[in-house]
Amino acid sequence: MKYKIFNTIAFRLTLWFSGIFAVCTSFVFLLFYYLATQTIQNQIDLELTDNASKFSAIIHTNGLMGARQLAILEAQAAGEKLIFFRILYPTGEVFASSRMSYWKDVQVSKTALQKLRSLDLNIFETIEVPSTGQKVRVLYSYVAANAILQTGVAMDVYSKFLSAFQLVFISAMGFIVLFSAVSGWLLVRGALSGVETITKTAQNITGSNLETRVQGTGNKDELDHLAITFNSMLDRIEELVRSIREMSDNIAHDLKSPVTRIRGFAELALVHEETLEDYRVMAANTIEESDRLLDMINTMLTISRAEAGEADFTLKTVNLSGMIREACDLFTPLAEDKHISFSNIIENEIFVFADIRMLQRAFSNLIDNAIKYTLEGGTITIIASMENQTALIKIKDTGIGILPEFHEKIFERFYRIDSSRTSSGTGLGLSLARTIVRQHKGDIHVSSYQNKGSVFEIRLPINNPMVI
Ligand code: ADP
């Protein structure tokens, strides 16, 4: 799937990255800017106050005429375009001043004088000279009981410094945003490249190609973990697909034989002229084969439904001991026919909450297998007991046994060990038995040695009202 760059996580994270950098840098700049302006202003104010003190001292010693002299001299010394002095009467009338040709547009502020009179504190103002655009810091201060000093300093140098500061900031900001965007993009792309690999691997996977695996980073980070999880998911899918394939092969194989036989009977009936009795036998064989087929299909359906939780189980409290005894009675003649010693040790009064019909099917399959896979003269023992709220049923035989590698496989649908293909069967018996037992929250296991015999062990919790 192609996606727009604006929708990518990498793009969004980069945007966040640069945004956060820009905001932080602006904050730091504003803080610096504020501190710088405050410091500069404090410095100027201090300078102006110093001047006012000087004037105050001169007036004290030399009177107002001395102050007039000082105004001219101080302004000349510092630069007449840099500083000016005006000595005013408290009414605001100018008594004396430095040369004011450059500063002629600077008026005496009535509000400042008013404030000065009422507050009796130094009054500072920052004004802009309309004709020159020059910023000036002005101080109004009482330098004698009847004299006010209006003195101003050009803020040119400081304004230039602040403009330079702004320029430096804007360039630095541009660089930082660009740098954070590029580095953010590279970092995020690098970090997310693992996701891209997983996506590509997933895209390349088809039904016939499930072997591809994602290369882990080996860093034990989140992406490595994702890759490992993704790979183990693929392992499970591969295993599932393999077992589905195997199962469908088995189904095809097992359904083919009865259908072929049915076809054979029909062909015989068509080609040969037989007696009525022969036709009857053929019809009976056809019905038998069809029943086998139907039985297989029904068992398959039962297993599927039970596994999907849709099986039609009717749960009641049932006497398991009685049910097992009945099943044993049912199979005794079959065992006797094969000269197998068939016995049971069944504890009385084992009650479970279960679907008796389904449990009967499960036990029948297990006893049937025991008889089927035990040679003449062998022994089969059925043991049922109680153990910690669990009914324990063992079906022991001294039959052909099962190699360890098949202990799990025999519970798969349609799985039959090759060596037992000569005996009749569908490969569904154990699968159905396990599904039924599991639906009752129990489980079934086998322990077996080849040529020594097998023990199938069922554990059923007796108190399982939440089953199915
Ligand atoms: P089947 O119809 O072939 O008996 P099951 O699902 O009942 O199908 O059993 C699966 C396979 O497990 C059998 O084909 C057989 O190879 C093996 N098996 C089951 N029970 C026994 C047993 N008691 N002794 C030896 N092998 C057994």
Short mmCIF file of C-alpha atoms and ligand atoms in Angstrom, two decimals:
data_model
loop_
_atom_site.label_atom_id
_atom_site.label_comp_id
_atom_site.label_asym_id
_atom_site.label_seq_id
_atom_site.Cartn_x
_atom_site.Cartn_y
_atom_site.Cartn_z
CA MET A 1 0.00 0.00 0.00
CA LYS A 2 1.35 3.44 -0.92
CA TYR A 3 0.82 6.12 1.67
CA LYS A 4 1.22 9.88 1.56
CA ILE A 5 4.30 11.25 3.30
CA PHE A 6 2.10 13.61 5.38
CA ASN A 7 0.34 10.61 6.89
CA THR A 8 3.53 8.90 8.00
CA ILE A 9 4.52 8.68 11.65
CA ALA A 10 8.01 9.82 10.64
CA PHE A 11 6.59 13.05 9.19
CA ARG A 12 4.40 13.71 12.20
CA LEU A 13 7.19 13.02 14.67
CA THR A 14 9.55 15.28 12.70
CA LEU A 15 6.92 18.01 12.84
CA TRP A 16 6.63 17.53 16.58
CA PHE A 17 10.40 17.51 16.94
CA SER A 18 10.89 20.80 15.07
CA GLY A 19 7.84 22.35 16.76
CA ILE A 20 9.10 21.52 20.24
CA PHE A 21 12.61 22.76 19.38
CA ALA A 22 11.18 26.00 17.95
CA VAL A 23 8.99 26.61 20.99
CA CYS A 24 11.82 25.90 23.43
CA THR A 25 14.28 28.10 21.52
CA SER A 26 11.74 30.94 21.32
CA PHE A 27 11.13 30.67 25.02
CA VAL A 28 14.84 30.83 25.81
CA PHE A 29 15.29 33.76 23.41
CA LEU A 30 12.37 35.70 24.88
CA LEU A 31 13.77 35.15 28.33
CA PHE A 32 17.21 36.40 27.24
CA TYR A 33 15.68 39.30 25.36
CA TYR A 34 13.66 40.33 28.37
CA LEU A 35 16.64 40.05 30.71
CA ALA A 36 18.88 41.96 28.27
CA THR A 37 16.40 44.81 27.85
CA GLN A 38 15.82 44.98 31.59
CA THR A 39 19.55 45.09 32.32
CA ILE A 40 20.19 47.73 29.68
CA GLN A 41 17.30 49.83 30.92
CA ASN A 42 18.48 49.53 34.52
CA GLN A 43 21.95 50.61 33.41
CA ILE A 44 20.61 53.68 31.61
CA ASP A 45 18.31 54.55 34.49
CA LEU A 46 21.27 54.35 36.87
CA GLU A 47 23.30 56.64 34.60
CA LEU A 48 20.43 59.14 34.47
CA THR A 49 19.96 59.03 38.23
CA ASP A 50 23.71 59.61 38.69
CA ASN A 51 23.45 62.70 36.50
CA ALA A 52 20.50 63.94 38.54
CA SER A 53 22.57 63.50 41.73
CA LYS A 54 25.41 65.46 40.14
CA PHE A 55 23.02 68.32 39.30
CA SER A 56 21.55 68.22 42.76
CA ALA A 57 25.02 68.50 44.28
CA ILE A 58 26.03 71.39 41.97
CA ILE A 59 22.84 73.32 42.75
CA HIS A 60 23.55 72.79 46.37
CA THR A 61 27.02 74.30 46.10
CA ASN A 62 26.85 76.66 43.08
CA GLY A 63 23.17 77.38 42.75
CA LEU A 64 21.05 77.18 39.58
CA MET A 65 23.62 79.01 37.50
CA GLY A 66 26.13 76.29 38.25
CA ALA A 67 23.61 73.72 37.07
CA ARG A 68 23.11 75.66 33.79
CA GLN A 69 26.88 75.55 33.25
CA LEU A 70 27.00 71.85 34.07
CA ALA A 71 24.19 71.03 31.63
CA ILE A 72 26.14 72.54 28.74
CA LEU A 73 29.44 71.00 29.73
CA GLU A 74 28.12 67.51 30.45
CA ALA A 75 26.24 67.39 27.16
CA GLN A 76 29.31 68.55 25.25
CA ALA A 77 31.46 65.98 27.01
CA ALA A 78 29.17 63.06 26.37
CA GLY A 79 28.03 64.18 22.93
CA GLU A 80 25.12 66.49 22.28
CA LYS A 81 23.38 63.93 20.11
CA LEU A 82 23.64 61.41 22.92
CA ILE A 83 22.40 63.24 25.96
CA PHE A 84 20.52 66.39 26.84
CA PHE A 85 19.67 68.25 30.07
CA ARG A 86 16.86 70.68 30.78
CA ILE A 87 16.43 72.44 34.09
CA LEU A 88 12.78 73.29 34.66
CA TYR A 89 10.78 75.21 37.16
CA PRO A 90 8.21 73.01 38.88
CA THR A 91 5.62 74.58 36.53
CA GLY A 92 7.43 73.03 33.58
CA GLU A 93 8.92 76.29 32.28
CA VAL A 94 12.47 75.79 30.98
CA PHE A 95 15.10 77.63 32.97
CA ALA A 96 18.22 76.32 31.32
CA SER A 97 19.31 73.49 29.00
CA SER A 98 22.16 71.97 27.07
CA ARG A 99 22.23 72.62 23.31
CA MET A 100 18.85 71.30 22.17
CA SER A 101 19.05 71.67 18.38
CA TYR A 102 19.06 67.86 17.99
CA TRP A 103 16.48 67.35 20.73
CA LYS A 104 14.12 70.21 19.93
CA ASP A 105 11.22 67.84 19.34
CA VAL A 106 11.43 66.37 22.81
CA GLN A 107 8.72 68.06 24.79
CA VAL A 108 8.30 68.40 28.51
CA SER A 109 5.72 65.82 29.45
CA LYS A 110 2.97 67.33 31.56
CA THR A 111 1.83 63.97 32.87
CA ALA A 112 5.39 63.10 33.94
CA LEU A 113 5.66 66.41 35.82
CA GLN A 114 2.31 65.82 37.43
CA LYS A 115 3.37 62.35 38.52
CA LEU A 116 6.65 63.71 39.81
CA ARG A 117 4.84 66.33 41.85
CA SER A 118 2.35 63.93 43.30
CA LEU A 119 4.66 60.94 43.89
CA ASP A 120 7.92 62.79 44.58
CA LEU A 121 9.82 59.93 42.95
CA ASN A 122 12.08 59.87 39.92
CA ILE A 123 9.92 59.44 36.82
CA PHE A 124 11.34 57.53 33.84
CA GLU A 125 9.85 57.50 30.36
CA THR A 126 10.88 55.88 27.10
CA ILE A 127 9.77 58.02 24.18
CA GLU A 128 10.36 58.11 20.46
CA VAL A 129 11.37 61.40 18.89
CA PRO A 130 8.82 61.83 16.07
CA SER A 131 11.17 63.52 13.56
CA THR A 132 14.13 61.12 13.91
CA GLY A 133 12.48 57.97 15.19
CA GLN A 134 15.16 58.00 17.88
CA LYS A 135 14.30 56.19 21.11
CA VAL A 136 15.12 58.15 24.23
CA ARG A 137 15.06 57.27 27.91
CA VAL A 138 14.05 60.39 29.84
CA LEU A 139 14.27 61.10 33.57
CA TYR A 140 12.35 63.74 35.46
CA SER A 141 13.84 64.34 38.88
CA TYR A 142 13.78 67.06 41.52
CA VAL A 143 17.33 68.38 41.79
CA ALA A 144 16.35 71.24 44.15
CA ALA A 145 13.16 72.33 45.85
CA ASN A 146 12.32 74.61 42.91
CA ALA A 147 14.14 72.86 40.10
CA ILE A 148 13.39 69.75 38.08
CA LEU A 149 15.93 68.08 35.85
CA GLN A 150 14.72 66.61 32.57
CA THR A 151 17.54 64.58 31.13
CA GLY A 152 17.43 62.08 28.27
CA VAL A 153 19.82 59.56 26.74
CA ALA A 154 19.64 58.27 23.19
CA MET A 155 19.03 54.53 23.13
CA ASP A 156 20.54 54.10 19.67
CA VAL A 157 23.41 51.88 20.69
CA TYR A 158 21.18 49.68 22.77
CA SER A 159 18.51 49.41 20.08
CA LYS A 160 21.22 48.36 17.63
CA PHE A 161 22.45 45.79 20.08
CA LEU A 162 18.93 44.42 20.51
CA SER A 163 18.33 44.38 16.72
CA ALA A 164 21.56 42.43 16.30
CA PHE A 165 20.40 40.11 19.02
CA GLN A 166 17.11 39.60 17.15
CA LEU A 167 18.98 38.88 13.93
CA VAL A 168 21.19 36.35 15.65
CA PHE A 169 18.14 34.76 17.15
CA ILE A 170 16.21 34.52 13.86
CA SER A 171 19.21 32.96 12.10
CA ALA A 172 19.85 30.58 15.00
CA MET A 173 16.18 29.71 15.13
CA GLY A 174 16.11 28.95 11.39
CA PHE A 175 19.17 26.77 11.75
CA ILE A 176 17.82 24.96 14.82
CA VAL A 177 14.45 24.26 13.20
CA LEU A 178 16.14 23.01 10.03
CA PHE A 179 18.64 20.96 12.00
CA SER A 180 15.96 19.47 14.26
CA ALA A 181 13.75 18.69 11.23
CA VAL A 182 16.58 16.94 9.35
CA SER A 183 17.99 15.11 12.36
CA GLY A 184 14.48 14.28 13.60
CA TRP A 185 13.54 12.89 10.21
CA LEU A 186 16.73 10.81 10.00
CA LEU A 187 16.38 9.54 13.56
CA VAL A 188 12.72 8.63 13.23
CA ARG A 189 13.27 7.04 9.81
CA GLY A 190 16.12 5.00 11.27
CA ALA A 191 14.05 3.97 14.26
CA LEU A 192 11.05 3.04 12.15
CA SER A 193 12.99 1.25 9.43
CA GLY A 194 12.30 -2.02 11.30
CA VAL A 195 8.57 -1.45 10.87
CA GLU A 196 9.12 -0.91 7.17
CA THR A 197 10.99 -4.24 6.97
CA ILE A 198 8.15 -6.01 8.76
CA THR A 199 5.62 -4.41 6.40
CA LYS A 200 7.66 -5.47 3.36
CA THR A 201 7.96 -9.03 4.70
CA ALA A 202 4.22 -9.16 5.36
CA GLN A 203 3.56 -7.89 1.83
CA ASN A 204 5.78 -10.60 0.35
CA ILE A 205 3.99 -13.37 2.18
CA THR A 206 1.64 -15.42 0.10
CA GLY A 207 -0.03 -18.76 0.64
CA SER A 208 2.86 -20.55 -1.02
CA ASN A 209 5.65 -18.46 0.46
CA LEU A 210 5.52 -18.45 4.22
CA GLU A 211 9.21 -19.05 4.84
CA THR A 212 10.33 -15.41 4.78
CA ARG A 213 11.24 -14.05 8.20
CA VAL A 214 12.03 -10.56 9.44
CA GLN A 215 15.65 -9.91 10.37
CA GLY A 216 15.69 -8.82 14.03
CA THR A 217 17.90 -5.86 15.06
CA GLY A 218 19.42 -7.89 17.89
CA ASN A 219 19.23 -4.78 20.10
CA LYS A 220 16.52 -6.27 22.29
CA ASP A 221 14.51 -3.10 21.71
CA GLU A 222 10.80 -2.73 20.89
CA LEU A 223 11.37 -3.33 17.18
CA ASP A 224 13.44 -6.42 17.87
CA HIS A 225 10.62 -7.63 20.08
CA LEU A 226 8.09 -6.84 17.35
CA ALA A 227 10.19 -8.74 14.81
CA ILE A 228 10.44 -11.76 17.12
CA THR A 229 6.68 -11.69 17.78
CA PHE A 230 5.96 -11.28 14.08
CA ASN A 231 8.26 -14.21 13.24
CA SER A 232 6.68 -16.47 15.85
CA MET A 233 3.25 -15.50 14.47
CA LEU A 234 4.51 -16.52 11.03
CA ASP A 235 5.77 -19.79 12.50
CA ARG A 236 2.30 -20.48 13.86
CA ILE A 237 0.63 -19.54 10.59
CA GLU A 238 3.06 -21.74 8.67
CA GLU A 239 2.35 -24.61 11.04
CA LEU A 240 -1.37 -24.00 10.69
CA VAL A 241 -1.24 -23.88 6.91
CA ARG A 242 0.89 -27.03 6.90
CA SER A 243 -1.57 -28.88 9.13
CA ILE A 244 -4.53 -27.65 7.06
CA ARG A 245 -2.79 -28.92 3.92
CA GLU A 246 -1.96 -32.21 5.58
CA MET A 247 -5.50 -32.51 6.86
CA SER A 248 -7.06 -31.80 3.48
CA ASP A 249 -4.71 -34.38 1.93
CA ASN A 250 -5.83 -36.87 4.58
CA ILE A 251 -9.49 -35.98 4.08
CA ALA A 252 -9.14 -36.39 0.33
CA HIS A 253 -7.37 -39.70 0.82
CA ASP A 254 -9.87 -41.03 3.39
CA LEU A 255 -12.92 -39.92 1.45
CA LYS A 256 -11.55 -41.31 -1.79
CA SER A 257 -11.51 -44.94 -0.66
CA PRO A 258 -15.23 -45.31 0.28
CA VAL A 259 -16.29 -43.31 -2.78
CA THR A 260 -14.13 -45.52 -5.01
CA ARG A 261 -15.68 -48.61 -3.44
CA ILE A 262 -19.23 -47.25 -3.90
CA ARG A 263 -18.36 -46.51 -7.53
CA GLY A 264 -17.01 -50.04 -7.90
CA PHE A 265 -20.27 -51.56 -6.64
CA ALA A 266 -22.30 -49.37 -8.99
CA GLU A 267 -20.07 -50.32 -11.93
CA LEU A 268 -20.38 -54.02 -11.11
CA ALA A 269 -24.14 -53.69 -11.01
CA LEU A 270 -24.08 -51.93 -14.37
CA VAL A 271 -21.67 -54.18 -16.26
CA HIS A 272 -22.46 -57.66 -14.97
CA GLU A 273 -25.71 -59.48 -15.09
CA GLU A 274 -26.08 -60.70 -11.53
CA THR A 275 -28.76 -62.43 -9.54
CA LEU A 276 -31.17 -60.45 -7.38
CA GLU A 277 -29.32 -61.67 -4.31
CA ASP A 278 -26.03 -60.24 -5.67
CA TYR A 279 -27.72 -56.91 -6.26
CA ARG A 280 -28.98 -56.97 -2.68
CA VAL A 281 -25.45 -57.57 -1.38
CA MET A 282 -24.10 -54.75 -3.54
CA ALA A 283 -26.83 -52.40 -2.31
CA ALA A 284 -26.08 -53.38 1.29
CA ASN A 285 -22.33 -52.73 0.72
CA THR A 286 -23.13 -49.39 -0.86
CA ILE A 287 -25.28 -48.43 2.13
CA GLU A 288 -22.52 -49.54 4.51
CA GLU A 289 -19.89 -47.46 2.69
CA SER A 290 -22.25 -44.48 2.50
CA ASP A 291 -22.91 -44.79 6.23
CA ARG A 292 -19.18 -44.80 6.88
CA LEU A 293 -18.85 -41.66 4.78
CA LEU A 294 -21.77 -40.00 6.55
CA ASP A 295 -20.34 -40.99 9.89
CA MET A 296 -17.01 -39.43 9.00
CA ILE A 297 -18.66 -36.25 7.79
CA ASN A 298 -20.83 -36.05 10.91
CA THR A 299 -17.84 -36.60 13.19
CA MET A 300 -15.94 -33.88 11.35
CA LEU A 301 -18.89 -31.54 11.82
CA THR A 302 -19.14 -32.40 15.53
CA ILE A 303 -15.45 -31.65 16.06
CA SER A 304 -15.61 -28.38 14.13
CA ARG A 305 -18.75 -27.24 15.92
CA ALA A 306 -17.36 -28.19 19.33
CA GLU A 307 -14.09 -26.38 18.63
CA ALA A 308 -16.04 -23.32 17.51
CA GLY A 309 -18.10 -23.50 20.70
CA GLU A 310 -21.31 -24.20 18.76
CA ALA A 311 -21.75 -27.84 19.66
CA ASP A 312 -25.06 -29.06 20.92
CA PHE A 313 -23.95 -30.29 24.38
CA THR A 314 -26.63 -31.06 26.99
CA LEU A 315 -25.07 -30.92 30.42
CA LYS A 316 -26.41 -32.81 33.40
CA THR A 317 -24.98 -34.34 36.55
CA VAL A 318 -24.23 -37.88 35.39
CA ASN A 319 -22.92 -41.03 37.01
CA LEU A 320 -19.59 -41.51 35.30
CA SER A 321 -18.90 -44.83 37.05
CA GLY A 322 -22.11 -46.28 35.62
CA MET A 323 -21.45 -44.95 32.17
CA ILE A 324 -17.91 -46.43 32.03
CA ARG A 325 -19.18 -49.81 33.25
CA GLU A 326 -21.85 -49.84 30.54
CA ALA A 327 -19.24 -48.99 27.90
CA CYS A 328 -17.02 -51.84 29.16
CA ASP A 329 -19.97 -54.27 29.01
CA LEU A 330 -20.62 -53.18 25.45
CA PHE A 331 -17.06 -53.90 24.34
CA THR A 332 -16.50 -57.12 26.29
CA PRO A 333 -17.73 -59.42 23.46
CA LEU A 334 -15.45 -57.63 20.96
CA ALA A 335 -12.46 -58.14 23.26
CA GLU A 336 -13.39 -61.77 23.88
CA ASP A 337 -13.56 -62.37 20.13
CA LYS A 338 -9.94 -61.22 19.93
CA HIS A 339 -8.96 -63.24 23.04
CA ILE A 340 -8.02 -60.11 24.88
CA SER A 341 -8.27 -60.04 28.64
CA PHE A 342 -10.59 -57.11 29.34
CA SER A 343 -11.02 -55.93 32.95
CA ASN A 344 -11.90 -52.82 34.86
CA ILE A 345 -11.36 -51.22 38.27
CA ILE A 346 -14.02 -48.54 38.60
CA GLU A 347 -14.59 -46.51 41.75
CA ASN A 348 -18.26 -46.11 42.61
CA GLU A 349 -20.30 -42.94 42.62
CA ILE A 350 -18.17 -40.68 40.45
CA PHE A 351 -20.49 -37.93 39.38
CA VAL A 352 -19.65 -35.27 36.82
CA PHE A 353 -21.51 -32.44 35.18
CA ALA A 354 -21.37 -33.51 31.56
CA ASP A 355 -23.03 -34.47 28.31
CA ILE A 356 -23.23 -38.25 28.78
CA ARG A 357 -23.85 -38.95 25.11
CA MET A 358 -20.67 -37.11 24.12
CA LEU A 359 -18.57 -38.69 26.87
CA GLN A 360 -19.82 -42.11 25.76
CA ARG A 361 -18.57 -41.36 22.25
CA ALA A 362 -15.16 -40.36 23.57
CA PHE A 363 -14.79 -43.51 25.75
CA SER A 364 -16.07 -45.78 23.01
CA ASN A 365 -13.42 -44.45 20.64
CA LEU A 366 -10.66 -45.03 23.19
CA ILE A 367 -11.79 -48.56 24.12
CA ASP A 368 -12.36 -49.36 20.45
CA ASN A 369 -8.78 -48.23 19.68
CA ALA A 370 -7.38 -50.26 22.58
CA ILE A 371 -9.04 -53.39 21.20
CA LYS A 372 -8.12 -52.53 17.61
CA TYR A 373 -4.42 -51.92 18.33
CA THR A 374 -3.90 -54.80 20.81
CA LEU A 375 -2.91 -58.14 19.43
CA GLU A 376 -4.61 -61.38 20.37
CA GLY A 377 -3.83 -62.50 23.90
CA GLY A 378 -3.20 -58.96 25.10
CA THR A 379 -4.67 -57.22 28.10
CA ILE A 380 -6.84 -54.11 28.44
CA THR A 381 -7.63 -52.53 31.79
CA ILE A 382 -9.98 -49.63 32.40
CA ILE A 383 -9.41 -47.77 35.67
CA ALA A 384 -11.62 -44.96 36.97
CA SER A 385 -10.94 -43.11 40.22
CA MET A 386 -11.24 -39.73 41.91
CA GLU A 387 -8.30 -37.48 42.63
CA ASN A 388 -8.65 -33.96 44.05
CA GLN A 389 -12.03 -33.12 42.55
CA THR A 390 -10.94 -34.68 39.27
CA ALA A 391 -12.18 -37.89 37.74
CA LEU A 392 -9.23 -39.86 36.42
CA ILE A 393 -9.86 -42.49 33.78
CA LYS A 394 -7.11 -44.68 32.36
CA ILE A 395 -7.42 -46.99 29.37
CA LYS A 396 -4.39 -49.29 29.48
CA ASP A 397 -3.51 -51.75 26.79
CA THR A 398 -0.60 -54.00 25.96
CA GLY A 399 -0.95 -53.28 22.26
CA ILE A 400 1.40 -52.14 19.50
CA GLY A 401 2.21 -48.86 21.25
CA ILE A 402 2.98 -45.46 19.77
CA LEU A 403 6.39 -43.86 19.09
CA PRO A 404 6.90 -40.64 21.13
CA GLU A 405 6.99 -38.43 18.01
CA PHE A 406 3.37 -39.37 17.29
CA HIS A 407 2.03 -38.77 20.83
CA GLU A 408 0.65 -35.34 19.85
CA LYS A 409 0.00 -35.95 16.18
CA ILE A 410 -2.45 -38.81 16.74
CA PHE A 411 -4.87 -36.25 18.23
CA GLU A 412 -4.94 -34.27 14.97
CA ARG A 413 -7.87 -34.73 12.68
CA PHE A 414 -7.40 -37.55 10.15
CA TYR A 415 -3.95 -38.41 11.43
CA ARG A 416 -3.24 -42.10 11.34
CA ILE A 417 0.16 -43.67 11.92
CA ASP A 418 1.19 -45.42 8.70
CA SER A 419 1.71 -48.74 10.51
CA SER A 420 -1.94 -48.76 11.57
CA ARG A 421 -3.38 -47.96 8.16
CA THR A 422 -4.01 -51.65 7.60
CA SER A 423 -6.70 -51.63 10.31
CA SER A 424 -10.00 -49.92 9.69
CA GLY A 425 -10.46 -46.37 10.93
CA THR A 426 -10.91 -42.75 9.97
CA GLY A 427 -8.27 -40.97 12.03
CA LEU A 428 -11.00 -38.94 13.68
CA GLY A 429 -11.59 -40.94 16.87
CA LEU A 430 -8.91 -39.40 19.09
CA SER A 431 -9.48 -35.93 17.71
CA LEU A 432 -13.16 -36.20 18.62
CA ALA A 433 -12.37 -37.67 22.04
CA ARG A 434 -9.96 -34.83 22.87
CA THR A 435 -12.41 -32.16 21.66
CA ILE A 436 -15.19 -33.63 23.82
CA VAL A 437 -12.99 -33.91 26.91
CA ARG A 438 -11.67 -30.37 26.44
CA GLN A 439 -15.20 -29.06 26.08
CA HIS A 440 -15.72 -30.43 29.60
CA LYS A 441 -12.64 -28.48 30.76
CA GLY A 442 -10.67 -31.70 31.02
CA ASP A 443 -7.76 -33.05 29.00
CA ILE A 444 -6.43 -36.28 27.55
CA HIS A 445 -2.86 -37.51 27.24
CA VAL A 446 -1.10 -40.60 26.11
CA SER A 447 1.97 -42.33 27.42
CA SER A 448 3.13 -45.23 25.35
CA TYR A 449 6.09 -47.41 24.34
CA GLN A 450 6.22 -49.12 21.01
CA ASN A 451 5.32 -52.81 21.17
CA LYS A 452 4.72 -52.49 24.91
CA GLY A 453 1.37 -50.82 25.03
CA SER A 454 -0.30 -47.49 25.67
CA VAL A 455 -2.10 -45.67 28.46
CA PHE A 456 -4.65 -43.03 27.53
CA GLU A 457 -5.42 -40.88 30.55
CA ILE A 458 -8.44 -38.62 30.82
CA ARG A 459 -8.79 -36.01 33.55
CA LEU A 460 -12.23 -34.48 34.03
CA PRO A 461 -12.96 -31.86 36.67
CA ILE A 462 -16.11 -32.98 38.47
CA ASN A 463 -17.20 -29.52 39.47
CA ASN A 464 -17.34 -27.67 36.20
CA PRO A 465 -20.56 -25.69 35.95
CA MET A 466 -18.88 -23.29 33.56
CA VAL A 467 -18.14 -25.91 30.91
CA ILE A 468 -18.54 -25.13 27.23
P1 ADP B 1 -8.24 -44.40 13.87
O1 ADP B 1 -9.57 -44.40 13.24
O2 ADP B 1 -7.15 -44.58 12.88
O3 ADP B 1 -8.15 -45.37 15.01
P2 ADP B 1 -7.84 -42.40 15.87
O4 ADP B 1 -7.92 -40.94 15.80
O5 ADP B 1 -8.72 -43.09 16.84
O6 ADP B 1 -8.06 -42.95 14.43
O7 ADP B 1 -6.35 -42.79 16.17
C1 ADP B 1 -5.32 -42.16 15.47
C2 ADP B 1 -4.11 -43.06 15.38
O8 ADP B 1 -3.54 -43.21 16.69
C3 ADP B 1 -4.42 -44.44 14.93
O9 ADP B 1 -4.42 -44.51 13.52
C4 ADP B 1 -3.31 -45.25 15.53
O10 ADP B 1 -2.20 -45.20 14.70
C5 ADP B 1 -2.97 -44.52 16.82
N1 ADP B 1 -3.62 -45.13 18.01
C6 ADP B 1 -4.74 -44.76 18.62
N2 ADP B 1 -5.00 -45.51 19.72
C7 ADP B 1 -3.97 -46.39 19.80
C8 ADP B 1 -3.64 -47.46 20.72
N3 ADP B 1 -4.41 -47.76 21.75
N4 ADP B 1 -2.50 -48.15 20.48
C9 ADP B 1 -1.71 -47.85 19.43
N5 ADP B 1 -1.96 -46.86 18.55
C10 ADP B 1 -3.09 -46.15 18.71
#
